[in-house]
Coordinates of C-alpha atoms in Angstrom, one line a residue:
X827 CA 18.5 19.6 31.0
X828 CA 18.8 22.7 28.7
X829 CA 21.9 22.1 26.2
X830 CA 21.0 23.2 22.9
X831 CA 22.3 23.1 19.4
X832 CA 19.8 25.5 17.1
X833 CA 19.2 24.5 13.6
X834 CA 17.7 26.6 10.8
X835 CA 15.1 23.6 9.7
X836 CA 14.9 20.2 9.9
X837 CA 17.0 17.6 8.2
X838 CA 16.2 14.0 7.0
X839 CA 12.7 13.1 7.9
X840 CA 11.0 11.5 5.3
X841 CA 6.9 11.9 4.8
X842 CA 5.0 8.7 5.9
X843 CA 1.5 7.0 5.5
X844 CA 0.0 6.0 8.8
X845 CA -0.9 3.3 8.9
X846 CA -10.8 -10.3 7.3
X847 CA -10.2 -11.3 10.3
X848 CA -10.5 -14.9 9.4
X849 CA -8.5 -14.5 6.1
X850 CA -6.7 -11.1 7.0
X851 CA -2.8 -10.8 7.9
X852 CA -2.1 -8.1 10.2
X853 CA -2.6 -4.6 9.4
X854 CA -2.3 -3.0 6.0
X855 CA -1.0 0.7 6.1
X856 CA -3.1 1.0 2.7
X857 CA -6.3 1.0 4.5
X858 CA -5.3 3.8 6.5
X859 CA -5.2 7.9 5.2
X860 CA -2.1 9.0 4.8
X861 CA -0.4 11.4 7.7
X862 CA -1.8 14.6 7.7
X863 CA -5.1 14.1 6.9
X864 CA -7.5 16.9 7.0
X865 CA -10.4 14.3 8.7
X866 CA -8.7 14.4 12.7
X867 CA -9.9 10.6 13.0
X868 CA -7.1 9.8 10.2
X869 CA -4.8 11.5 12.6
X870 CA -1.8 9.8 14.3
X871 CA -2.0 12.1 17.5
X872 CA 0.3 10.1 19.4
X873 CA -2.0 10.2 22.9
X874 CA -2.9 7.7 25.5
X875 CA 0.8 5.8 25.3
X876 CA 4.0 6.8 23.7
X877 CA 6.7 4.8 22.5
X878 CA 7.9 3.3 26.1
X879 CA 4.4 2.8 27.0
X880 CA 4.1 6.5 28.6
X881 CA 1.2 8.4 29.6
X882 CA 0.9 11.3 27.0
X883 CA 0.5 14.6 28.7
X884 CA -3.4 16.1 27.3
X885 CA -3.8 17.0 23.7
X886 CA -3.2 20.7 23.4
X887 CA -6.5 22.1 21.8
X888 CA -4.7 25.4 20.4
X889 CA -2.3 23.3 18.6
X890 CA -2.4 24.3 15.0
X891 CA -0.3 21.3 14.0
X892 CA 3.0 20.7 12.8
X893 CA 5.1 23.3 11.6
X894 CA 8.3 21.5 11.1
X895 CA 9.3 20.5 7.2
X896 CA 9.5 17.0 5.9
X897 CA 11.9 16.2 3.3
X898 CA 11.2 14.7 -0.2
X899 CA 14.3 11.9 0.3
X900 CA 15.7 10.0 3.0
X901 CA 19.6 9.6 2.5
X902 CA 19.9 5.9 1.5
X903 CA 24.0 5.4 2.7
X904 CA 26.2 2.2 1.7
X905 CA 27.9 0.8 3.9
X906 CA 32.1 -0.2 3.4
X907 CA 32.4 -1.9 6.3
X908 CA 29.7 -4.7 4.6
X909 CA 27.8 -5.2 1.7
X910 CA 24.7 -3.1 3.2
X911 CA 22.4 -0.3 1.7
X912 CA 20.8 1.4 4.8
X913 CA 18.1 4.0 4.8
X914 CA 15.4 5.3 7.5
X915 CA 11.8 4.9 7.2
X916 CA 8.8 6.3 8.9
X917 CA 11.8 9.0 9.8
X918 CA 9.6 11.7 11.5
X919 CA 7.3 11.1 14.6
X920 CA 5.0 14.3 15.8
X921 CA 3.4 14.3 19.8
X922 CA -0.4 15.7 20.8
X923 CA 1.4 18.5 22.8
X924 CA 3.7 19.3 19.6
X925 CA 6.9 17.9 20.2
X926 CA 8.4 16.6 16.7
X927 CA 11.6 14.2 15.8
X928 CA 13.2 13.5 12.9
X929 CA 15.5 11.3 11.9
X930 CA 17.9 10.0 8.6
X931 CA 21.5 9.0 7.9
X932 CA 24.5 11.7 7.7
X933 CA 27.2 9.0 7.0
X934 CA 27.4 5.0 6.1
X935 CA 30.0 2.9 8.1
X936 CA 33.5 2.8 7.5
X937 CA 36.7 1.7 8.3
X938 CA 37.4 4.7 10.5
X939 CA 33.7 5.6 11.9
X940 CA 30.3 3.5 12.2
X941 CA 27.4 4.6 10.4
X942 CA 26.1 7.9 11.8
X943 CA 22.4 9.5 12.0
X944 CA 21.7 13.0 13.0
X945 CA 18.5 13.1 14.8
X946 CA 16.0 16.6 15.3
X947 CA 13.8 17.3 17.9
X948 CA 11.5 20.5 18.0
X949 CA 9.0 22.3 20.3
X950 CA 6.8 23.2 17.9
X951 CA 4.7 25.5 20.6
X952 CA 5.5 29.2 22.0
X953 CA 6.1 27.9 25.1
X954 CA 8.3 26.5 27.3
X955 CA 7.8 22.4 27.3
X956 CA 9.6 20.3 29.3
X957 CA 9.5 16.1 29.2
X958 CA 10.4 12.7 29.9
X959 CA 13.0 11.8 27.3
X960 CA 12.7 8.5 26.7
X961 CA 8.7 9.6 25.8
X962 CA 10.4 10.4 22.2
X963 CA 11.9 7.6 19.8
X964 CA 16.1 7.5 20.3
X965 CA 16.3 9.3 24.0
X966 CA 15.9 6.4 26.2
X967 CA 19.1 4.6 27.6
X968 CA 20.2 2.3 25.8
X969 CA 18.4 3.4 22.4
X970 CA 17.6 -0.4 20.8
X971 CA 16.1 -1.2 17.3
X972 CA 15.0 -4.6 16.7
X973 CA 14.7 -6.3 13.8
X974 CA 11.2 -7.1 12.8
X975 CA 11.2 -10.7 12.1
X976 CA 10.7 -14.0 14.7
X977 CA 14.5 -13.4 15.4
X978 CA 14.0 -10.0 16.9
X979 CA 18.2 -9.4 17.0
X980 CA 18.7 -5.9 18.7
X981 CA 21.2 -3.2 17.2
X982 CA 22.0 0.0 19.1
X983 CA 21.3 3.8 18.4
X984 CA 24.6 5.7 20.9
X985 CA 24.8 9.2 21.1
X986 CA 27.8 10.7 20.3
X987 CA 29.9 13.5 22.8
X988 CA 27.7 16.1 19.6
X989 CA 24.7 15.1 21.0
X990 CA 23.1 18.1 22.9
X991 CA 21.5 15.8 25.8
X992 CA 23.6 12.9 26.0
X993 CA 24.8 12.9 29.7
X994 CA 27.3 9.9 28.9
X995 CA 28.5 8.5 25.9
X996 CA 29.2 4.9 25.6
X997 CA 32.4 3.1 24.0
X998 CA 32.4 1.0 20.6
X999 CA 34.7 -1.0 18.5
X1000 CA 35.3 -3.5 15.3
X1001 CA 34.9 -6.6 15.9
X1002 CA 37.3 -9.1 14.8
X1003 CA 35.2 -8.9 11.6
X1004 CA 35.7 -5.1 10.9
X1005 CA 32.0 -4.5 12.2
X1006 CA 31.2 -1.6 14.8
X1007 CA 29.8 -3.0 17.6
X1008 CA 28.7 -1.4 21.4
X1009 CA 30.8 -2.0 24.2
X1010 CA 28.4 -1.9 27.0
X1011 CA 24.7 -1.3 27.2
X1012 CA 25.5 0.2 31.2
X1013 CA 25.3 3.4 32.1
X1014 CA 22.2 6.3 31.6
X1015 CA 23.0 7.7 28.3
X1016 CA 20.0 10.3 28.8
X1017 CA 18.6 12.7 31.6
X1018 CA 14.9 11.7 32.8
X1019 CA 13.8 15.2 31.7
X1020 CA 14.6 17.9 28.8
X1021 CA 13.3 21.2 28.3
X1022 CA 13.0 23.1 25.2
X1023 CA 12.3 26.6 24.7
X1024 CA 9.4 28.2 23.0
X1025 CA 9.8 26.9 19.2
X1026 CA 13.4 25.5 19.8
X1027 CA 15.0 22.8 17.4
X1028 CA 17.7 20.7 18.9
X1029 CA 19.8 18.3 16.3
X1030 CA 21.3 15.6 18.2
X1031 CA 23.9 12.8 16.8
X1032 CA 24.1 9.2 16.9
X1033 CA 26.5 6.1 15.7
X1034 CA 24.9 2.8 14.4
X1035 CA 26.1 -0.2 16.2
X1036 CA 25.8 -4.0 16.8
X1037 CA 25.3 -6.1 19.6
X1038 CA 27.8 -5.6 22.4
X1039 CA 27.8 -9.9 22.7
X1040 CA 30.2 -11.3 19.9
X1041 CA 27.7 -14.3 19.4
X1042 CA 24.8 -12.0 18.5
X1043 CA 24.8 -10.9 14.8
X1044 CA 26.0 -7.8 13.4
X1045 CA 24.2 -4.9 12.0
X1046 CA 22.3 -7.3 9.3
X1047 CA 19.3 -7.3 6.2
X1048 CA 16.2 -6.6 7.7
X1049 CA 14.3 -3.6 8.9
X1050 CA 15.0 -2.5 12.5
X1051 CA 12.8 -0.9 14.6
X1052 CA 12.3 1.6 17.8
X1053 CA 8.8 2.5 19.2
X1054 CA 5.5 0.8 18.7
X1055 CA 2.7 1.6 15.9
X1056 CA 3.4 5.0 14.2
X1057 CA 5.4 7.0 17.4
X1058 CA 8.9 5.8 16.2
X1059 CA 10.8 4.7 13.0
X1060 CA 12.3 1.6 11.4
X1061 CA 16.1 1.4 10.1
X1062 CA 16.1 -0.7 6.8
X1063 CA 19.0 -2.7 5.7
X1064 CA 19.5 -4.8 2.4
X1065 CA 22.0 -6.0 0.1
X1066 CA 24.2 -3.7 -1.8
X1067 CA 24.8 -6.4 -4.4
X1068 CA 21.6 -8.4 -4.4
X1069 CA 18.6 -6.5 -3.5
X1070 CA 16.0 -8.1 -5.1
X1071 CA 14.2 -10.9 -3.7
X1072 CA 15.3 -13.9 -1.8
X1073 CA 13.0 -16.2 -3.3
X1074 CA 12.2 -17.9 -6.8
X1075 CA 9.0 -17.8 -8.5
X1076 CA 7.4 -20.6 -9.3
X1077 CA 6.5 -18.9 -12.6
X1078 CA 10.5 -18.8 -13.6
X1079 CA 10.1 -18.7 -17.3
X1080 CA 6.1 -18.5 -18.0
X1081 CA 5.6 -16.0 -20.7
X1082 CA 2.6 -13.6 -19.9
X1083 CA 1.3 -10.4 -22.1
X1084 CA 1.8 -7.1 -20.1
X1085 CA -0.8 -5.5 -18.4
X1086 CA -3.4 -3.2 -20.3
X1087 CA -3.1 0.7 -19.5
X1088 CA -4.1 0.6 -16.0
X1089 CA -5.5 4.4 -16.4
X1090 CA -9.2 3.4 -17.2
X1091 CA -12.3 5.5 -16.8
X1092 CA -14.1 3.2 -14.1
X1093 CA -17.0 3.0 -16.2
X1094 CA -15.2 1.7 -19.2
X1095 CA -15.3 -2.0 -20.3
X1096 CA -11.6 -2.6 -21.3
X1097 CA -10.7 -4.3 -24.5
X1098 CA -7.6 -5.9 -22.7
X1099 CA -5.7 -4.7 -25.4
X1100 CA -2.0 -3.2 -24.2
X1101 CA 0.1 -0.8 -24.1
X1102 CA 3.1 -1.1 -26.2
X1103 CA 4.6 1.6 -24.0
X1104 CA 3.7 0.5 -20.8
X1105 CA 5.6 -2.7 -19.7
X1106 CA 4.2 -4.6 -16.8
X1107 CA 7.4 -5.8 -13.7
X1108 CA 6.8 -9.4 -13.0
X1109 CA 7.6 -10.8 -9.9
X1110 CA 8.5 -13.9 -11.5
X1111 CA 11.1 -11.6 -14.0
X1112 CA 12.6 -10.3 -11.1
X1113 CA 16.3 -11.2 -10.7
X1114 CA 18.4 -11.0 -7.5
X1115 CA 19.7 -7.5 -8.9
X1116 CA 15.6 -6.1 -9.0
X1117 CA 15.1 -3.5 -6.2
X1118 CA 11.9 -2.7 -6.3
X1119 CA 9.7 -5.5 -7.0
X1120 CA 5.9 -7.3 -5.8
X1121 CA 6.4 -10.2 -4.4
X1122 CA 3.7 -12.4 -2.9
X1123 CA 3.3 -14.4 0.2
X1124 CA 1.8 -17.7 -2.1
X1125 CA 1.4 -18.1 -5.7
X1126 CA -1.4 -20.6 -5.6
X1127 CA -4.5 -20.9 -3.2
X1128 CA -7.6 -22.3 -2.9
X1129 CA -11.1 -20.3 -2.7
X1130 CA -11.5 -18.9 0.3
X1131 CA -8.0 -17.8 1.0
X1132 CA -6.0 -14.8 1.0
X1133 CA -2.5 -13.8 -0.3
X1134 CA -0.3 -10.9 1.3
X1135 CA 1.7 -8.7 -1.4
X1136 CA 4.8 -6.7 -0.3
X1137 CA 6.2 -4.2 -3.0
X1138 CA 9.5 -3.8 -1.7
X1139 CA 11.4 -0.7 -2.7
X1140 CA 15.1 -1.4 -2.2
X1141 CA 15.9 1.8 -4.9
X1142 CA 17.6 5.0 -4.0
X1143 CA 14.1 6.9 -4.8
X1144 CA 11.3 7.3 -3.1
X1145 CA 8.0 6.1 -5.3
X1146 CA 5.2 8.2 -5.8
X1147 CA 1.5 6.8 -6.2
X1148 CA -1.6 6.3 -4.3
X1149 CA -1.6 3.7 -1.6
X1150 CA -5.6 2.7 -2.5
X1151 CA -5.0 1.8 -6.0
X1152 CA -4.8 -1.4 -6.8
X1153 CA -6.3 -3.6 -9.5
X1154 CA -6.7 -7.6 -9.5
X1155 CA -6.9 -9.3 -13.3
X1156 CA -7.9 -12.2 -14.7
X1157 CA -5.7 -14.1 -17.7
X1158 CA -8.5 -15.3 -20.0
X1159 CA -7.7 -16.4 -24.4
X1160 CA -4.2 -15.0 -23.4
X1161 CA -5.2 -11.6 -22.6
X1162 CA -5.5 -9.2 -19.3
X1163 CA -9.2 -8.7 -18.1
X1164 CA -9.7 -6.3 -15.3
X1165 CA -12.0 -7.6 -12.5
X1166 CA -11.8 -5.3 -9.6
X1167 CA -11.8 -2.4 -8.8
X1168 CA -13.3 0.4 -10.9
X1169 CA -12.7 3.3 -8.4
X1170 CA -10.2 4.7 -6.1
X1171 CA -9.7 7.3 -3.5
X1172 CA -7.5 9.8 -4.8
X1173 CA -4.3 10.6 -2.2
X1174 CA -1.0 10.7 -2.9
X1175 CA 1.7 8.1 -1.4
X1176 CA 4.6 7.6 -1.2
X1177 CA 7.4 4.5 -0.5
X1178 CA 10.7 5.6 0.6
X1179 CA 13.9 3.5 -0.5
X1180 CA 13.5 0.2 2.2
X1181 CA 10.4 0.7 2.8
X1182 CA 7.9 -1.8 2.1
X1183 CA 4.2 -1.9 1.3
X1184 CA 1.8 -4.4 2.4
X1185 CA -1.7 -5.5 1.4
X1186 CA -3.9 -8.5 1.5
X1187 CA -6.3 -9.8 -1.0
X1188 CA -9.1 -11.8 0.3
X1189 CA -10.5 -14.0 -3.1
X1190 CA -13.5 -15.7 -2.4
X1191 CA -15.9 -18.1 -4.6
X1192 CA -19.1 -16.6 -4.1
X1193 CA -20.1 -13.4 -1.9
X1194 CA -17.2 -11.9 -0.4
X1195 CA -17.0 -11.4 3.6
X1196 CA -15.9 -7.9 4.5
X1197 CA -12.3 -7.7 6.3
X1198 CA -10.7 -5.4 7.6
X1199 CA -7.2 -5.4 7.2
X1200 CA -7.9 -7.3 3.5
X1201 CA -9.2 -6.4 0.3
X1202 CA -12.1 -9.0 -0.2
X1203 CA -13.0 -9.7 -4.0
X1204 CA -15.8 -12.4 -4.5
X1205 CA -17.4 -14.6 -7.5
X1206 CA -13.9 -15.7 -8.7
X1207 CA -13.4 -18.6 -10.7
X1208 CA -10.5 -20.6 -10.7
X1209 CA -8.0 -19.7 -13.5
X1210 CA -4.9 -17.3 -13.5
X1211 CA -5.0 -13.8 -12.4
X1212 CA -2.7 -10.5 -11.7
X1213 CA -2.6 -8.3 -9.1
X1214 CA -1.0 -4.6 -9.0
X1215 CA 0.6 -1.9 -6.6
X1216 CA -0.4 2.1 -7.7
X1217 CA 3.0 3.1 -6.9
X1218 CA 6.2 3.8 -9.6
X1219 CA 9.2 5.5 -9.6
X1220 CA 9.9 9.3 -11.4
X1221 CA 8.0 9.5 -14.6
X1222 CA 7.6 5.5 -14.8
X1223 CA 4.2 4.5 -15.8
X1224 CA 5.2 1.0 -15.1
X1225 CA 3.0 -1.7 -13.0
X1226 CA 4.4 -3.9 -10.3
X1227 CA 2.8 -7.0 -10.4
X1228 CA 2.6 -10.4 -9.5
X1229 CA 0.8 -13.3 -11.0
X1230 CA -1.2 -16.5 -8.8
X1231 CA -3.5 -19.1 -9.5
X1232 CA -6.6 -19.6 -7.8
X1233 CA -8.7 -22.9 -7.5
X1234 CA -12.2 -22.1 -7.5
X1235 CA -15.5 -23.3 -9.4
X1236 CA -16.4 -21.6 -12.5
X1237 CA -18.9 -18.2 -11.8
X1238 CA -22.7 -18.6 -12.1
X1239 CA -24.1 -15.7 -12.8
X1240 CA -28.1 -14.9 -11.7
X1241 CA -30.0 -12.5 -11.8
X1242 CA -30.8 -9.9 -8.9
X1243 CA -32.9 -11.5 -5.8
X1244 CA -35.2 -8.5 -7.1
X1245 CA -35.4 -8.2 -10.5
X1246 CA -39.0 -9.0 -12.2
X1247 CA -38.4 -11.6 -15.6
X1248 CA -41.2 -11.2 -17.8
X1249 CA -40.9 -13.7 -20.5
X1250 CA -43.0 -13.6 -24.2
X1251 CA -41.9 -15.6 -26.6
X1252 CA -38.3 -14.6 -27.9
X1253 CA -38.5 -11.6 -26.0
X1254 CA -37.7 -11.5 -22.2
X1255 CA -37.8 -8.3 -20.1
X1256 CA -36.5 -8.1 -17.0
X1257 CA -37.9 -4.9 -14.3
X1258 CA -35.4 -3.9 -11.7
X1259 CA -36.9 -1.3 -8.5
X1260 CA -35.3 1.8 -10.0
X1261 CA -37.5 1.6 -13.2
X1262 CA -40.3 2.9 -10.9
X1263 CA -37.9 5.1 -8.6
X1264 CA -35.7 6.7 -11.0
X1265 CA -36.7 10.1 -12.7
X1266 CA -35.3 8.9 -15.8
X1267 CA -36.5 5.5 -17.0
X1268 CA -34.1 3.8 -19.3
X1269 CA -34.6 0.6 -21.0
X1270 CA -31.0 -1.5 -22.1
X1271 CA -31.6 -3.4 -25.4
X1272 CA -29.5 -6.8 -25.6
X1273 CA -29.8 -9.5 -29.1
X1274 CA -27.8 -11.7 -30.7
X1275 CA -25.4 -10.9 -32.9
X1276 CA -22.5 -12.1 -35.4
X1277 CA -21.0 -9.3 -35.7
X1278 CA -17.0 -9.1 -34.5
X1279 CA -17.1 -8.3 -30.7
X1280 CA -15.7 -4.8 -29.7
X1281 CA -14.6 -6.0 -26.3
X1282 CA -15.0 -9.4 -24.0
X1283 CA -16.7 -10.1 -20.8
X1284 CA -16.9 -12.8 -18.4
X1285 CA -18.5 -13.9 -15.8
X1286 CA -16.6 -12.8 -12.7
X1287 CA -17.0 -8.6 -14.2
X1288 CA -20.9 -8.8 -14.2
X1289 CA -20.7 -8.8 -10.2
X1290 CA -19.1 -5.4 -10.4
X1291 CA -20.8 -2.1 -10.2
X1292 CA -20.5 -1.2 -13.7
X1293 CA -22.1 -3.9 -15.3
X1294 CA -24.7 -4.6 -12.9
X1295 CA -27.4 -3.9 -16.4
X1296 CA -25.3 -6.9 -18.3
X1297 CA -25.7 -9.0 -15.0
X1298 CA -29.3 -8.6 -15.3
X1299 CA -29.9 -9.4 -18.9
X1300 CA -27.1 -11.6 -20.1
X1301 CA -28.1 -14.4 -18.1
X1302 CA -31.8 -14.1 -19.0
X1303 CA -31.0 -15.7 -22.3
X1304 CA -32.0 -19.4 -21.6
X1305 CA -33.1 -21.6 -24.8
X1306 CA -35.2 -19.5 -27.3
X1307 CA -34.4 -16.2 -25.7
X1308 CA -33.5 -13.7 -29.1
X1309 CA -34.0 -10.5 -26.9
X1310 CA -33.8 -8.9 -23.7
X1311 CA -35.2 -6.1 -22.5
X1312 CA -33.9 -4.4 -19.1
X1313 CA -36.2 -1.6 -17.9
X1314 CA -34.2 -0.1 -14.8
X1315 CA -33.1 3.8 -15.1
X1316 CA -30.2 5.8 -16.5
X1317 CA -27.7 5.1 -14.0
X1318 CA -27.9 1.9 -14.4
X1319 CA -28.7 0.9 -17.9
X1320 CA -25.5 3.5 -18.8
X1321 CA -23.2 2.5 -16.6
X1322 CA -21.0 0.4 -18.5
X1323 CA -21.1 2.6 -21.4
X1324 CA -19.4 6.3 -21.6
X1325 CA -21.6 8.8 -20.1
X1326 CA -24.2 9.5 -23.3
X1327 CA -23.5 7.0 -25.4
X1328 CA -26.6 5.2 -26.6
X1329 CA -24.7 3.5 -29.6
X1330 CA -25.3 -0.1 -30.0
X1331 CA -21.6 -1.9 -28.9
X1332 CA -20.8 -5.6 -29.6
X1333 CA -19.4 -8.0 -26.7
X1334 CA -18.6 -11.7 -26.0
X1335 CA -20.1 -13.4 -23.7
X1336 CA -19.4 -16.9 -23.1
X1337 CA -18.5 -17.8 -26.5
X1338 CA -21.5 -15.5 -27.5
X1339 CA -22.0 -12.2 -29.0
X1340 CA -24.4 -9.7 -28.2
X1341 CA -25.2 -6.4 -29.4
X1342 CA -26.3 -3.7 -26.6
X1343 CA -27.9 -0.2 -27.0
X1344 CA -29.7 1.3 -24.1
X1345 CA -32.1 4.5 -24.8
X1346 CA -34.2 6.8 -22.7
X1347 CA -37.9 6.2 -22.7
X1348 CA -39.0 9.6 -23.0
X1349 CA -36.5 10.4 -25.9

């Protein structure tokens, strides 16, 4: 098969992020690196199986990968025929031997035409390639999209008479309802092979359409989609007039302060004080007009136990941020604590308008059990917390977030399995191992004090890297105890203080104040 239609570059493909057991939920594409990795094991190569289940032809070790564009914005289209916003996701799909597709929306439905998508393939090599067609996403016969929930309804991808390979081109229709639906399914829309040139770029059309059975639904909400893990794309549909979410919040009408500046240095204690110009996005704010918004799976759950987040993006632009950062708060004296994490990978992402981004949150009571499609956090107590999504739209420094209550005993906090206590009197000092391994001894100096506190701390935060020091020597003062004396080395006696800074600060503690200062020993 050797029809062609040349374009100068590609059009409409939108960049993408490839992608506990006991707690987990299914996969989330956060812990995965984002396409076009440097590290090849990050790499969606497409071999083994292909979207039909295909044997992919060997992976061509000369390949200098993809040389075909991606563009910044998939064409979000509303439809006249319905109250539907449509847009592609996941739009571009590349092959081992250097094949590439690329897909997006040239115009919605209307009265006169269904909703049509232009759709790009390219040999990417300087040679010759010819293969089995329905091996890429939209050339097998019939082209079907299901919609990824339990009902699985199908809708129908036809090439039109300006597709290049289309050998036949089916018949469509309204439907008594004034929605474009297929005639018949019959017929091979495709040839079994197609060859491309060296470097040749094909741009094919297709129409949109529903179910050729009356009793199945029309083209509906919900996110549609051809091919199986990353070797195809997904067709997302959702309410023109009510995009936001479906669902109420239990937390209609709570009242809770916005988030601090979510921009820390990870080895900053945070006062919890806010931001007057950065708002938080409640889930429970959201309206049925919101279109992007966090919305959780559960809003109350019991230690262990895991909630799944989806930010849905239901805007017309795409939102930038990095897929890794998240943050998980707890609400304590009416105030935002952070509690985990203090450090990210550094990638850019990006959430395209239907797209949706999932992650679960593992909360656990005492040590947390590694997952690995979850994001385990332990030593939580019960009380109220926040969790948010790194991602905003244009110069928005906005967080989404969304609120939940976890039931949980209250933290005890001990000391390391192998610190050394040495108690005198008022005085306590406490040795951990990298006081004789480090090559700079440090000793952290902790009292009572009644002074005002600069900043507060509890319980669930002296688990986390950065205050490891405080974990060891706040919980060494029992009855008697004035002073504490942590002998460890610079990294860790320094740690929750900015790098340098030997100045005595003031904290809270459990309805305590403390004073802390921490000082070399050779100085």
């Amino acid at each position: 098969m050797r029809r062609r239609r040349f374009l100068a570059g590609m059009a409409g493909a939108s960049a993408t992020l490839a992608g506990c057991t006991a707690l987990g939920n299914g996969d989330d594409p956060s812990d995965r690196a984002p396409y076009g990795s440097a590290d090849p094991d990050w790499i969606d190569d497409g071999d083994d199986v292909d979207a039909n289940g295909d044997e992919e032809p060997p992976d061509d070790e000369g390949s200098e990968g993809p040389t075909v564009s991606l563009f910044d914005e998939p064409t979000v289209v509303d439809f006249e025929t319905a109250p539907l916003t449509a847009a592609v996701i996941d739009g571009s799909t590349f092959t081992a031997d250097g094949l590439a597709v690329a897909v997006d929306f040239e115009r919605p439905a209307t009265a006169a035409s269904p909703a049509t998508l232009t759709a790009t393939v390219a040999n990417q090599h300087s040679f010759e390639q010819t293969f089995r067609s329905r091996r890429l996403p939209g050339l097998d016969s019939p082209t079907m999209l299901r919609r990824r929930d339990p009902d699985r309804h199908v809708v129908f991808l036809a090439p039109t008479p300006e597709h290049p390979f289309a050998e036949t081109t089916p018949t469509y229709d309204r439907d008594e309802n004034g929605r474009w639906r297929l005639e018949s399914t019959t017929g091979e829309w495709f040839p079994e092979t197609i060859t491309l040139d060296p470097e040749e770029t094909v741009v094919g059309e297709y129409v949109l359409l529903g179910h050729p059975d009356s009793t199945e639904p029309a083209i509906g909400a919900g996110r549609y989609r051809i091919g199986r893990g990353d070797g195809g794309f997904t067709i997302a549909c959702w309410s023109s007039e009510r995009p936001g979410p479906e669902t109420t919040s239990t937390f209609e009408g709570v009242t809770v302060p916005s988030l601090p500046d979510d921009q820390p240095d990870p080895s900053v204690p945070e006062t919890g004080e806010s931001d007057e110009n950065t708002g938080t996005r409640w889930f429970h704010e959201a309206t049925p007009e919101t279109a992007v918004f966090l919305e959780a799976d559960t809003e109350s759950i019991t230690a262990p136990g895991s909630i799944t987040f989806s930010l849905v993006n239901h805007g017309r632009d795409t939102l930038q941020g990095n897929p890794y950062h998240w943050r998980l708060y707890k609400l304590v004296d009416g105030r935002w604590l952070p509690i985990e994490p203090w450090g990210w990978p550094m990638p850019m992402g990006r959430l395209s308008p239907g797209d949706v981004h999932e992650s679960t949150l593992a909360c656990y009571a005492g040590e947390p059990v590694a997952c690995d499609h979850a994001r385990s956090v332990g030593h939580l107590g019960g009380g109220r917390y926040a969790y948010t999504a790194g991602y905003s739209g244009g110069a928005e420094s906005n967080a989404h977030a969304a609120i939940f209550d976890l039931e949980a005993p209250a933290v005890a906090v001990d000391l390391e399995d192998d610190a050394v206590v040495d108690r005198r009197d008022e005085k306590t000092v406490v040795t951990l191992p990298e006081y004789g391994e480090g090559r700079q001894p440090a000793t952290m100096t902790v009292t009572h004090s009644s002074d005002d506190p600069d900043q507060q701390l509890l319980p669930e935060q002296l688990y986390r890297q950065p205050f490891r020091s405080l974990r060891n020597t706040l919980p060494a003062f029992e009855s008697g105890v004035q002073t504490v004396h942590l002998r460890a080395d610079r990294n860790v006696v320094g740690q929750p203080f900015r790098e340098a800074d030997t100045d005595a600060h003031t904290i809270r503690y459990e309805d305590t104040v403390f004073e802390v200062s921490w000082s070399l020993e050779d100085e």
